[in-house]
PDB file of C-alpha atoms in Angstrom:
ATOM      1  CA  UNK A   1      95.312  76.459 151.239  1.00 76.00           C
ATOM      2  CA  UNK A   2      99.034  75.453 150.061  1.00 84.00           C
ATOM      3  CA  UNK A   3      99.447  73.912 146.448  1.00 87.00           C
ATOM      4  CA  UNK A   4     101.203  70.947 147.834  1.00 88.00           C
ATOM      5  CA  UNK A   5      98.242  70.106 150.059  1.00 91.00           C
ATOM      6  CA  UNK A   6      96.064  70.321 146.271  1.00 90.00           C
ATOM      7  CA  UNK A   7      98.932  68.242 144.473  1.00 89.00           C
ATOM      8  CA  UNK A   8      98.588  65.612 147.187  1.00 90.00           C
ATOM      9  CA  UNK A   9      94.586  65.779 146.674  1.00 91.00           C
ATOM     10  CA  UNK A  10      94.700  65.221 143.065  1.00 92.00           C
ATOM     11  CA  UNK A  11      97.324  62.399 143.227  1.00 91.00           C
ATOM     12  CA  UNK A  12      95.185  60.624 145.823  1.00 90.00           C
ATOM     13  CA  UNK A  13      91.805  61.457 143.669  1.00 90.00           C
ATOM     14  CA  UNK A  14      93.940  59.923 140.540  1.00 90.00           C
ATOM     15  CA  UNK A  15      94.913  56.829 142.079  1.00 90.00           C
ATOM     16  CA  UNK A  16      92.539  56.154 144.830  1.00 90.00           C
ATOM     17  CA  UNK A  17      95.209  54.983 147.109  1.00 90.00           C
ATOM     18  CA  UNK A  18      97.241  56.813 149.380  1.00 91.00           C
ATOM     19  CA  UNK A  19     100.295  54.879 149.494  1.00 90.00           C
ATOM     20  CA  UNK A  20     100.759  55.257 146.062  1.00 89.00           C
ATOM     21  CA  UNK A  21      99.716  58.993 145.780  1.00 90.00           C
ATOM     22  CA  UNK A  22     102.438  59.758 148.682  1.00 92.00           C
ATOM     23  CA  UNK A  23     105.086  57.433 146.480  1.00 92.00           C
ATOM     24  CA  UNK A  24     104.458  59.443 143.392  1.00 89.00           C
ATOM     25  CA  UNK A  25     104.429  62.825 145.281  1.00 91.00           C
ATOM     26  CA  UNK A  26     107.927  61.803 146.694  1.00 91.00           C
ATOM     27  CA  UNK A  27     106.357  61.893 150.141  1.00 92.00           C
ATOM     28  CA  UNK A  28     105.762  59.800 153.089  1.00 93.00           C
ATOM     29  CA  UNK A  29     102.288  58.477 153.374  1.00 91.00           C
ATOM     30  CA  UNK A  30     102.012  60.362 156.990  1.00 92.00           C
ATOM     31  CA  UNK A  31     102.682  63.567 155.607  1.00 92.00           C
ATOM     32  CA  UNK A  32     100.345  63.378 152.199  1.00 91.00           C
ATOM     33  CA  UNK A  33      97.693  62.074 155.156  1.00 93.00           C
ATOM     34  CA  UNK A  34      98.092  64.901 157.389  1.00 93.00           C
ATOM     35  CA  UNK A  35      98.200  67.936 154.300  1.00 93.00           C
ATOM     36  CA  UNK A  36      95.101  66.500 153.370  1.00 92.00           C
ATOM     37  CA  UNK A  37      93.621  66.287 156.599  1.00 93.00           C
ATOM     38  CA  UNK A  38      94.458  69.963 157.127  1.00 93.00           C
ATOM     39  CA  UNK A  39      92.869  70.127 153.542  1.00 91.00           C
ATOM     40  CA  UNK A  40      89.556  69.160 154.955  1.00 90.00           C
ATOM     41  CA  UNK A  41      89.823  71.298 157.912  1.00 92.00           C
ATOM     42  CA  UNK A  42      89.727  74.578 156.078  1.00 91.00           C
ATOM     43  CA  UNK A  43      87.198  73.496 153.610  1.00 90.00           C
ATOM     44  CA  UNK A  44      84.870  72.142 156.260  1.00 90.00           C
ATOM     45  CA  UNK A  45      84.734  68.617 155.636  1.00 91.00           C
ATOM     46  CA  UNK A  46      85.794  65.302 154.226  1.00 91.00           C
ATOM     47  CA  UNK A  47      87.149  64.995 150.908  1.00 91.00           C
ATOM     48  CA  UNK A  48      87.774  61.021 150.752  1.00 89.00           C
ATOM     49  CA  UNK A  49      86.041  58.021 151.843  1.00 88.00           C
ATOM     50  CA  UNK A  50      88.775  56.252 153.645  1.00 84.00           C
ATOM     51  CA  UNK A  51      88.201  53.000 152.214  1.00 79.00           C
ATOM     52  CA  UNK A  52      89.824  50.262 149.907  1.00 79.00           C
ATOM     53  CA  UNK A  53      89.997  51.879 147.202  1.00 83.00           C
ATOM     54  CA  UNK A  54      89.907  55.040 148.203  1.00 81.00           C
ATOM     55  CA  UNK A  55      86.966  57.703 147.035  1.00 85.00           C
ATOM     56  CA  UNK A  56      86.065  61.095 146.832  1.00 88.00           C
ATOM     57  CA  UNK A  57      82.943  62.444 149.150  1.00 89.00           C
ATOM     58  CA  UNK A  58      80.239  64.457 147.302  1.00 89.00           C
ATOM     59  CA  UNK A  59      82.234  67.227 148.397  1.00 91.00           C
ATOM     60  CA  UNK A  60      85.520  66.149 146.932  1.00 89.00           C
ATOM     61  CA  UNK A  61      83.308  65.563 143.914  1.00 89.00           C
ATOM     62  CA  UNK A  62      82.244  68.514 143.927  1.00 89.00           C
ATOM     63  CA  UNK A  63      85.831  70.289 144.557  1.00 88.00           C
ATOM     64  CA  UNK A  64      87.682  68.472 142.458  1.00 91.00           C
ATOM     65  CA  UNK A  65      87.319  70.003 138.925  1.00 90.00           C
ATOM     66  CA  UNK A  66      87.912  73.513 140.826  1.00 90.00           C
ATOM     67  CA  UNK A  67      91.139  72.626 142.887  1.00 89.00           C
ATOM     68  CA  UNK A  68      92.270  70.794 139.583  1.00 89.00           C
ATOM     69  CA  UNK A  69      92.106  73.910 137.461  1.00 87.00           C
ATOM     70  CA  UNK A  70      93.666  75.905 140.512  1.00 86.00           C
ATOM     71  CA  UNK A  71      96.580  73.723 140.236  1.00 85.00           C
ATOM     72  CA  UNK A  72      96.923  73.930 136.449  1.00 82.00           C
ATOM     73  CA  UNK A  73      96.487  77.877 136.327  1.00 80.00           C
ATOM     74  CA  UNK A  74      99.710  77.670 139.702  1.00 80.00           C
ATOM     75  CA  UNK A  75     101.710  75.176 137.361  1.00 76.00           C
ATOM     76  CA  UNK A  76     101.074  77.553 134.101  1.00 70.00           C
ATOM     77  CA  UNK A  77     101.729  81.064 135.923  1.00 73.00           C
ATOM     78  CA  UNK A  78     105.126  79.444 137.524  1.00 74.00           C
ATOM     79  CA  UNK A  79     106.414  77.928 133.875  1.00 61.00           C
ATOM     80  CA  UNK A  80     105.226  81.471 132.331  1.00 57.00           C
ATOM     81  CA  UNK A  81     107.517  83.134 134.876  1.00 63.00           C
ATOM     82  CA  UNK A  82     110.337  80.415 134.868  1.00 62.00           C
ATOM     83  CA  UNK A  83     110.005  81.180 130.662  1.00 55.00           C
ATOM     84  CA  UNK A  84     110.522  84.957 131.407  1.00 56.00           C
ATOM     85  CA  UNK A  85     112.984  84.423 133.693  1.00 59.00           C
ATOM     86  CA  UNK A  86     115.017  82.252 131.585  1.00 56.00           C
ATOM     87  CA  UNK A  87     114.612  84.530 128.520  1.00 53.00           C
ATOM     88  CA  UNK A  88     112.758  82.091 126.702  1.00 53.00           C
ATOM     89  CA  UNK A  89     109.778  84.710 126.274  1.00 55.00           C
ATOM     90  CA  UNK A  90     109.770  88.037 126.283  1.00 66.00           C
ATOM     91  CA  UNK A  91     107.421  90.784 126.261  1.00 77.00           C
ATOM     92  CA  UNK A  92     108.683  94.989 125.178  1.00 84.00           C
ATOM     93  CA  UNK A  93     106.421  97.189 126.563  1.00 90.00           C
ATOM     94  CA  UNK A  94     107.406 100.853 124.804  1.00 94.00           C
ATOM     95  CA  UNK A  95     105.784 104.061 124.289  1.00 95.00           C
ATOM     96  CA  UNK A  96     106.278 106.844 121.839  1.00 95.00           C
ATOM     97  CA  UNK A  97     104.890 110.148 121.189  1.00 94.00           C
ATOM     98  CA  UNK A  98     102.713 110.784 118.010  1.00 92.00           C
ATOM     99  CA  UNK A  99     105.355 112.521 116.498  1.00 91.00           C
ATOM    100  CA  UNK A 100     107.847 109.414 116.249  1.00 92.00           C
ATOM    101  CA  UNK A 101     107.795 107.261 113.530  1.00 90.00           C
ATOM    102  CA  UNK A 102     107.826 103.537 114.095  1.00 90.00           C
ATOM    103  CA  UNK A 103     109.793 102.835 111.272  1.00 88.00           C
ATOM    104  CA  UNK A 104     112.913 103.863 113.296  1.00 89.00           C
ATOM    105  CA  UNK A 105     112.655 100.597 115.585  1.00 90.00           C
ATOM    106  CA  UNK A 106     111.244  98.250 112.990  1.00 88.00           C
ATOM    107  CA  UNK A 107     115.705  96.971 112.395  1.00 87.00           C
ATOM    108  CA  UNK A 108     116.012  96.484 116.301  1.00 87.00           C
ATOM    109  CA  UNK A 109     112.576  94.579 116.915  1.00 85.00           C
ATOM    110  CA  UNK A 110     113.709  92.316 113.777  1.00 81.00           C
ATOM    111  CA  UNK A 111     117.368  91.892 115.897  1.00 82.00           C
ATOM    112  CA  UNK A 112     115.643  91.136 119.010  1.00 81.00           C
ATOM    113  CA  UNK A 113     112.929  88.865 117.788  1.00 79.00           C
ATOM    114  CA  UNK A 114     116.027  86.309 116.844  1.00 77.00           C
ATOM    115  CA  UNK A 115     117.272  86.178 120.637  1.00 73.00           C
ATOM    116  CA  UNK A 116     113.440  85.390 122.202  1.00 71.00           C
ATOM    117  CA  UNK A 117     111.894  82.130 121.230  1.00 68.00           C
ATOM    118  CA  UNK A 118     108.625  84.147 122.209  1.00 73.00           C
ATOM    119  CA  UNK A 119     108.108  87.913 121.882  1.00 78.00           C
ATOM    120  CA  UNK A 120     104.972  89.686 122.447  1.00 80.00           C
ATOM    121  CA  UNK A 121     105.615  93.928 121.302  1.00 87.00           C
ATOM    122  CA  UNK A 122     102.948  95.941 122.983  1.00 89.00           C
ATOM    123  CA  UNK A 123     103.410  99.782 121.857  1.00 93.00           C
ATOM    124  CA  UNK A 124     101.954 102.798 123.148  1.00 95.00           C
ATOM    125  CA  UNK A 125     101.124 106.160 122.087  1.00 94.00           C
ATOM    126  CA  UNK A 126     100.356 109.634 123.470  1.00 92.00           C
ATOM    127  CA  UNK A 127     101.418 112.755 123.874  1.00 89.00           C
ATOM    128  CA  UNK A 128     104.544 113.978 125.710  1.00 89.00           C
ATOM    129  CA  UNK A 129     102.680 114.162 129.262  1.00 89.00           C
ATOM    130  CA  UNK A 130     100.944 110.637 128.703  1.00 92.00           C
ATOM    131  CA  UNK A 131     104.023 108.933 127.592  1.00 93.00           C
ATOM    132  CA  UNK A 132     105.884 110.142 130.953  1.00 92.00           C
ATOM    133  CA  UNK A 133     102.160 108.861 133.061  1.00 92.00           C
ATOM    134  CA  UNK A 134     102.692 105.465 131.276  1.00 94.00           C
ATOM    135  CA  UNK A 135     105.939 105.747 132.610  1.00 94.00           C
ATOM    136  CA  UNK A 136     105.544 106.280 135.799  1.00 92.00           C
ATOM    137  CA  UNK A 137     102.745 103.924 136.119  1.00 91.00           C
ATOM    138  CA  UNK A 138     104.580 101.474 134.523  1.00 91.00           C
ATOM    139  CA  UNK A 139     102.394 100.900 131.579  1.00 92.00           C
ATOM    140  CA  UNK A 140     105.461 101.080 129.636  1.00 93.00           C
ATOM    141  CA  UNK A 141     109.649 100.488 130.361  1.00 93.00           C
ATOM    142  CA  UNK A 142     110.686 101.944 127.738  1.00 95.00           C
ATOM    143  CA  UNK A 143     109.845 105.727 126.131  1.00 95.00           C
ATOM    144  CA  UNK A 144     110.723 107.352 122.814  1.00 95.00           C
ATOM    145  CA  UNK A 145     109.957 111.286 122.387  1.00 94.00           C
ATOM    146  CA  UNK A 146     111.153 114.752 121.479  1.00 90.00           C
ATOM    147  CA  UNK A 147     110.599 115.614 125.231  1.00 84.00           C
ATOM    148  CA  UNK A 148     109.332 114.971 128.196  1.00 85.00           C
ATOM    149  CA  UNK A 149     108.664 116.255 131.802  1.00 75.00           C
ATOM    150  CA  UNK A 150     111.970 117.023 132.879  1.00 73.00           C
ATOM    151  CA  UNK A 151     110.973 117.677 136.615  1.00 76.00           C
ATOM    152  CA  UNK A 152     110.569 113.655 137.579  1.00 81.00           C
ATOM    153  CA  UNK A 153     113.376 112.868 139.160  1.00 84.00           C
ATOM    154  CA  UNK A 154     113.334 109.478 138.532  1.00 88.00           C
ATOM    155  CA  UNK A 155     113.053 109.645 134.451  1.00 90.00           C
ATOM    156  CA  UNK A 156     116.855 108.492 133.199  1.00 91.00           C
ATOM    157  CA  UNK A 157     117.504 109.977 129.495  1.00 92.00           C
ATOM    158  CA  UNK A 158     119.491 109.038 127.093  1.00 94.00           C
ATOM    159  CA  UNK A 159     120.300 111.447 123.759  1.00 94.00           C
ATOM    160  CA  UNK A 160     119.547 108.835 120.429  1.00 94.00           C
ATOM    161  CA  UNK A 161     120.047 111.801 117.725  1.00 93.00           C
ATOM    162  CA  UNK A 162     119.513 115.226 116.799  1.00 92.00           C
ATOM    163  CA  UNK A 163     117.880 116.297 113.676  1.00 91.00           C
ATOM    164  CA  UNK A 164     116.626 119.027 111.326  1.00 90.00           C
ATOM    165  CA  UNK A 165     113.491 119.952 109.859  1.00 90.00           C
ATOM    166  CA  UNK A 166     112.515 119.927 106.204  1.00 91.00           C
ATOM    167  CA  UNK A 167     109.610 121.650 104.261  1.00 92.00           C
ATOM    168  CA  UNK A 168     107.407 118.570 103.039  1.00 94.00           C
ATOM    169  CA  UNK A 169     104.927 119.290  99.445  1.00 93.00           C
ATOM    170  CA  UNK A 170     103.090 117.617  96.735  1.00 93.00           C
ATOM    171  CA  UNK A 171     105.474 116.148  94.456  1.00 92.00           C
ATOM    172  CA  UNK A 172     104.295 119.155  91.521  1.00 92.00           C
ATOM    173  CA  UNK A 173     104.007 121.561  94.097  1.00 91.00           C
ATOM    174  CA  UNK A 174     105.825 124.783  92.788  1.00 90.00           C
ATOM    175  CA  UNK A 175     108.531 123.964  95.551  1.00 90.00           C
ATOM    176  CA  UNK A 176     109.015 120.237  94.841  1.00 88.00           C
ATOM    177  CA  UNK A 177     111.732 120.835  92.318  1.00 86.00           C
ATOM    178  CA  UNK A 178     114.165 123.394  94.443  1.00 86.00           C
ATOM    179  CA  UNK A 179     116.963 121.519  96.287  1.00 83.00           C
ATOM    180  CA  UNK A 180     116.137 124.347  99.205  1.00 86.00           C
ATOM    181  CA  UNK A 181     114.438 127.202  99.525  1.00 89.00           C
ATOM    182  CA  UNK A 182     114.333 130.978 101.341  1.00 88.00           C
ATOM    183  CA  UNK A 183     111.753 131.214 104.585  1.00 86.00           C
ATOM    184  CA  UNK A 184     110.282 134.298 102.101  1.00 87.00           C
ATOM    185  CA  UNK A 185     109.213 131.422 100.024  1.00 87.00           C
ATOM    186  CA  UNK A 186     106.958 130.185 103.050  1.00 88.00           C
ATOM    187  CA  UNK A 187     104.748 133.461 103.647  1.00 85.00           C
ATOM    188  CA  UNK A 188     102.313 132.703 100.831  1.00 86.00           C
ATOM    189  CA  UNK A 189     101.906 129.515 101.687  1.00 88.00           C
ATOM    190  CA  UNK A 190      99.382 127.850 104.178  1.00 89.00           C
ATOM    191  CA  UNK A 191     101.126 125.530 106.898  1.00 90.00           C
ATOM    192  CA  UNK A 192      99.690 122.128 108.408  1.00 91.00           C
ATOM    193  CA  UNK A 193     100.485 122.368 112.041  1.00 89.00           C
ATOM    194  CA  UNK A 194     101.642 118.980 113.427  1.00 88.00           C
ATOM    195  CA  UNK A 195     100.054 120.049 117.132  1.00 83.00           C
ATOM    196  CA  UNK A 196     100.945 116.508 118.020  1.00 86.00           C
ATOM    197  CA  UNK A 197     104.829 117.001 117.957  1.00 85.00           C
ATOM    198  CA  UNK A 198     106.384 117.915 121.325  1.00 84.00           C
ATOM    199  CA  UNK A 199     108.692 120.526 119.255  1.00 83.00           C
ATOM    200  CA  UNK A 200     105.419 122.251 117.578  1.00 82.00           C
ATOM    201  CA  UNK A 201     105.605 124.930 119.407  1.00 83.00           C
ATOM    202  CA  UNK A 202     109.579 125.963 119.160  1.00 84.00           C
ATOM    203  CA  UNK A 203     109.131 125.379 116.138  1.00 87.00           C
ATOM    204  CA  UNK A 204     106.029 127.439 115.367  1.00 85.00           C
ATOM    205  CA  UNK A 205     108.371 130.188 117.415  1.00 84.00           C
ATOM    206  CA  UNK A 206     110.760 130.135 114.778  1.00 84.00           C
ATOM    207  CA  UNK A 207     108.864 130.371 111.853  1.00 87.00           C
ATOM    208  CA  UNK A 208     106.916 133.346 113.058  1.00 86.00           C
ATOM    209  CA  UNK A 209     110.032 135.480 113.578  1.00 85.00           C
ATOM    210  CA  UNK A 210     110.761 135.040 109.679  1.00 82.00           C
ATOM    211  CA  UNK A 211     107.216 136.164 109.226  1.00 85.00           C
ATOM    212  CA  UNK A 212     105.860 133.001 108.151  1.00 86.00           C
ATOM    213  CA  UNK A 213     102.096 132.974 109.373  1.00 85.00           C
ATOM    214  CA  UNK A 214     101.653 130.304 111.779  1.00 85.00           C
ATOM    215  CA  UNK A 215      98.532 131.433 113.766  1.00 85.00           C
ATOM    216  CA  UNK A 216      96.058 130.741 110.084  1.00 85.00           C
ATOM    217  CA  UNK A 217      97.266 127.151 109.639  1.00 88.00           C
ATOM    218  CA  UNK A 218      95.557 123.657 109.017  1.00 88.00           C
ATOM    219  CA  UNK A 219      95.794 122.193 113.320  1.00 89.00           C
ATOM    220  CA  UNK A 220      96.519 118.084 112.436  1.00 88.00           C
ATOM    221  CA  UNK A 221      96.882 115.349 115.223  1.00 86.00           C
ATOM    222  CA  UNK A 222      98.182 112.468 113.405  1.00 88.00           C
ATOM    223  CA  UNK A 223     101.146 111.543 111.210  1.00 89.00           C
ATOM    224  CA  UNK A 224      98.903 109.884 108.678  1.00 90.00           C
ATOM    225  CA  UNK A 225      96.155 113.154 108.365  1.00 92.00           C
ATOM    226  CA  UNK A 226      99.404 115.286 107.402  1.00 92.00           C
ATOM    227  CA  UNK A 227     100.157 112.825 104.624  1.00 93.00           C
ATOM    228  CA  UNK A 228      96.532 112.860 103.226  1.00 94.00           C
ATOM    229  CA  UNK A 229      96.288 116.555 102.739  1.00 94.00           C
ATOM    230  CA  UNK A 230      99.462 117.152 101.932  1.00 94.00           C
ATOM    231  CA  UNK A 231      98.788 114.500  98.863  1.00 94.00           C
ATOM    232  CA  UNK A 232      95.447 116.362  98.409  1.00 93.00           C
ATOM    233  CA  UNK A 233      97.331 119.469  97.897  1.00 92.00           C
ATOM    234  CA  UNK A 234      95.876 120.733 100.676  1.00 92.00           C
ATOM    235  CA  UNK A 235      98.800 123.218 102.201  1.00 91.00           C
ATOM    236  CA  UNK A 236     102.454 122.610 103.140  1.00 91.00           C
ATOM    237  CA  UNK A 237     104.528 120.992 106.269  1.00 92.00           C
ATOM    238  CA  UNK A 238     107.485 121.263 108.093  1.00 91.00           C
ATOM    239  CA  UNK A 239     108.725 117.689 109.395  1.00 91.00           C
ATOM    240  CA  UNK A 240     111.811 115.977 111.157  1.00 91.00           C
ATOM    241  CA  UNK A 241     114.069 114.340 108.886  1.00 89.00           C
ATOM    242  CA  UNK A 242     113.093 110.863 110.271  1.00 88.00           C
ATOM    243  CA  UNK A 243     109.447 111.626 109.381  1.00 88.00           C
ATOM    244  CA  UNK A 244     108.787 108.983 106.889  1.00 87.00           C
ATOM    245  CA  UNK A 245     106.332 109.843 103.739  1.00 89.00           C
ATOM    246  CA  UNK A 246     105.285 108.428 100.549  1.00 91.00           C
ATOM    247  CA  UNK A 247     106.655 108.801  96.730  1.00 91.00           C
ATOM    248  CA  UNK A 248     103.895 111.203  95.993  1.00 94.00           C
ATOM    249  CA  UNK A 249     105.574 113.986  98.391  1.00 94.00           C
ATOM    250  CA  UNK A 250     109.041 115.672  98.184  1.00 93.00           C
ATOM    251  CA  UNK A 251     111.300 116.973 101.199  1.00 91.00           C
ATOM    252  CA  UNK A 252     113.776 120.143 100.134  1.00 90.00           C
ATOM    253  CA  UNK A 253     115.492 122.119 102.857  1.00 89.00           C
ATOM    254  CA  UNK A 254     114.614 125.279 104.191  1.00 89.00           C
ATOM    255  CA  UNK A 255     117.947 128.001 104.515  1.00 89.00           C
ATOM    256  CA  UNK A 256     117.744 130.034 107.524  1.00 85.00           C
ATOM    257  CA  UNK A 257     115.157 127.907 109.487  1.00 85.00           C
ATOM    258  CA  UNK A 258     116.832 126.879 112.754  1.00 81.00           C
ATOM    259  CA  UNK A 259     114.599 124.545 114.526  1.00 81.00           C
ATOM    260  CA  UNK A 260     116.168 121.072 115.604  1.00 86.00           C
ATOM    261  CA  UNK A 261     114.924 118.178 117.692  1.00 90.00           C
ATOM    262  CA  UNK A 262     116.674 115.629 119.822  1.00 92.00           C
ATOM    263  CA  UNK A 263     114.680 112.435 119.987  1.00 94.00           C
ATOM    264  CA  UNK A 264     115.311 110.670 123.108  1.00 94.00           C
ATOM    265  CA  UNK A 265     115.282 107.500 125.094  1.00 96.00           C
ATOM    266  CA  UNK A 266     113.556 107.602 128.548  1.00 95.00           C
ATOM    267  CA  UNK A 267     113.679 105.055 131.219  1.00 93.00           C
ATOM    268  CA  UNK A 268     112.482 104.578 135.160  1.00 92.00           C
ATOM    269  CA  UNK A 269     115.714 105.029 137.505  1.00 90.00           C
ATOM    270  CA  UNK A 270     115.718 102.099 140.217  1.00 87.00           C
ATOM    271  CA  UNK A 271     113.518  99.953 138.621  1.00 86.00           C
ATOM    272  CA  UNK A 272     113.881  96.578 137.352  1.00 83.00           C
ATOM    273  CA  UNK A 273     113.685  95.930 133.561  1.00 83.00           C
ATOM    274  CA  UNK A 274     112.717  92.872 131.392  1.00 81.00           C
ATOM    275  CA  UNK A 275     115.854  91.151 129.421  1.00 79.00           C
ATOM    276  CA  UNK A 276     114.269  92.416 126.286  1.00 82.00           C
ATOM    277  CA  UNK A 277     113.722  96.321 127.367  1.00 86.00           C
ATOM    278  CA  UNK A 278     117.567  96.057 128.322  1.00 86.00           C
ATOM    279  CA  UNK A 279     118.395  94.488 124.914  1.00 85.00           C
ATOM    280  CA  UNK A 280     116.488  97.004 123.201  1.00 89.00           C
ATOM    281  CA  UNK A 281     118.077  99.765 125.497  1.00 90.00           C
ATOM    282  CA  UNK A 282     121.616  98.593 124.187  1.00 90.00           C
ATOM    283  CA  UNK A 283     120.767  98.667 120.701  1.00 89.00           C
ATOM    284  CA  UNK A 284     119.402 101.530 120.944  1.00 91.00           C
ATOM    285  CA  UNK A 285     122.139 104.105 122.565  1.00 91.00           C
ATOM    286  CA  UNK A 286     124.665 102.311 120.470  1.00 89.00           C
ATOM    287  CA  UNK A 287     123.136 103.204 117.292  1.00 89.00           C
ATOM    288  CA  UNK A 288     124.502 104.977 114.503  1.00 87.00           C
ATOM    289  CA  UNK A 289     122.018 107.228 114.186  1.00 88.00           C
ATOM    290  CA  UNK A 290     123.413 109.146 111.388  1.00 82.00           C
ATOM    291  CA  UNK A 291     122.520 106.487 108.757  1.00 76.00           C
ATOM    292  CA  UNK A 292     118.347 106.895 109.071  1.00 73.00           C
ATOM    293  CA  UNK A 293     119.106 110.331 109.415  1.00 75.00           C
ATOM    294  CA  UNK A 294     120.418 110.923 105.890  1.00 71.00           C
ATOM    295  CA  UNK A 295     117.974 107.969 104.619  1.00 65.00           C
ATOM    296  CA  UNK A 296     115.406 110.761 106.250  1.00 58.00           C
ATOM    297  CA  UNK A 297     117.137 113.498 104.256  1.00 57.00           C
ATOM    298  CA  UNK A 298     117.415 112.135 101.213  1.00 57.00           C
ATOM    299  CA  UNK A 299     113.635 110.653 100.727  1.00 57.00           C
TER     300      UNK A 299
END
């Protein structure tokens, strides 16, 4: 079945006259005749009565509402891609690891959102190894993480920024009120361990070879469980400096701690991306990364 051969049905079921169905179909009355004739022949029988007027059979009856919607749902998918295509719609399909705060794109989606009439966002989270599934599946086009599987040879990565860590407390915390403090001042504390963050582990490396206990700690998996005991009072954290938290909690630095992150940007080599993932892309590796980093710093 072709859609031209259900175009010519519905113009001759509209105006019960072939002559004038093949006129407004831009068609010669011989050809709209023979598409529907070939019409017939794959759905077994006769469609119109060929009479003056014209009119439909019980069977065109009875196919008529469902080669009418068939047509609409053709027409709608090829104006949805002509909108795409266009870039008068957009979609962003983007995944980021737990440990990356959304914040960080909220200034580009608000850029991009001016240059689509239509934007749909659709994020994704996971862990490191899910982000790089999504991927490869192409659930997503675009990733954001600390790391990811370096062995897929097709996963392009771009370097967005480097940053440090900071100790994280209640604001009346005895620590709140230092500017920085000594690793000595960690060992009597007990740690919240953000398992989530691709870097945990380095991180966790580091801190036990100042003799900070790291194997007795409080195991989180989300951003927003760290921030509820850490307003409860309920032990201490070591976070990026892009981590974003609430007026309740205070960041100082940590001398001698030297644990660092690189947050990057991950894309599929060889395969075709959407106008917005490439705007996004742009924005994003020509950043000046250094301003959210001391907004991070100086929360």
């Amino acid at each position: 079945m072709e859609m031209h051969q259900v175009r010519y049905f519905l113009a001759v079921a509209r105006t019960l006259n072939f002559t004038r169905a093949a006129d407004e179909c831009n068609v010669t009355q011989p050809s709209l005749t023979r598409a529907i004739k070939q019409l017939e022949a794959e759905l077994g029988g006769d469609l119109f009565r060929r009479e003056r007027p014209a009119g439909l059979t019980e069977l065109g009856q009875r196919m008529h509402p469902l080669l009418k919607q068939c047509y609409e749902a053709a027409v709608g998918a090829r104006s949805l891609a002509s909108s795409f295509k266009s870039g008068e719609i957009g979609a962003l399909r983007i995944a980021l690891t737990h440990s990356i705060d959304l914040s960080l794109l909220i200034p580009f989606l608000d850029q991009i959102k001016r240059q689509f009439n239509r934007l749909e966002f659709r994020f994704l989270r996971g862990n490191g190894r899910e982000v790089g599934e999504m991927l490869k599946k192409g659930e997503a086009e675009l990733g954001i993480a600390a790391e990811l599987d370096p062995n897929w040879e097709r996963l392009d990565t771009w370097p967005l920024f480097t940053e440090d860590f900071q100790l994280v407390v209640k604001a009346d915390h005895r620590l709140a009120e230092q500017d920085s403090i000594d690793l000595d001042d960690l060992r009597s504390e007990q740690l919240l361990s953000r398992g989530y963050c691709e870097h945990g582990s380095r991180l966790n490396i580091a801190l036990r070879e100042h003799g900070v206990d790291v194997d007795h700690c409080h195991e989180i998996s989300s951003e927003r469980d760290l921030v509820e005991l850490l307003e409860a009072g309920i032990g201490i954290a070591v976070v990026p400096d892009t981590s974003r938290i609430p007026q309740t909690l205070k960041r100082t630095s940590v001398e001698g701690l030297d644990a660092r992150r690189t947050v990057n940007l991950y894309g599929v080599a060889g395969r075709e991306r959407t106008a917005v993932a490439s705007a996004v892309m742009r924005m994003l590796r020509g950043t000046d990364w250094r301003q959210f980093l001391e907004k991070g710093r100086a929360a």
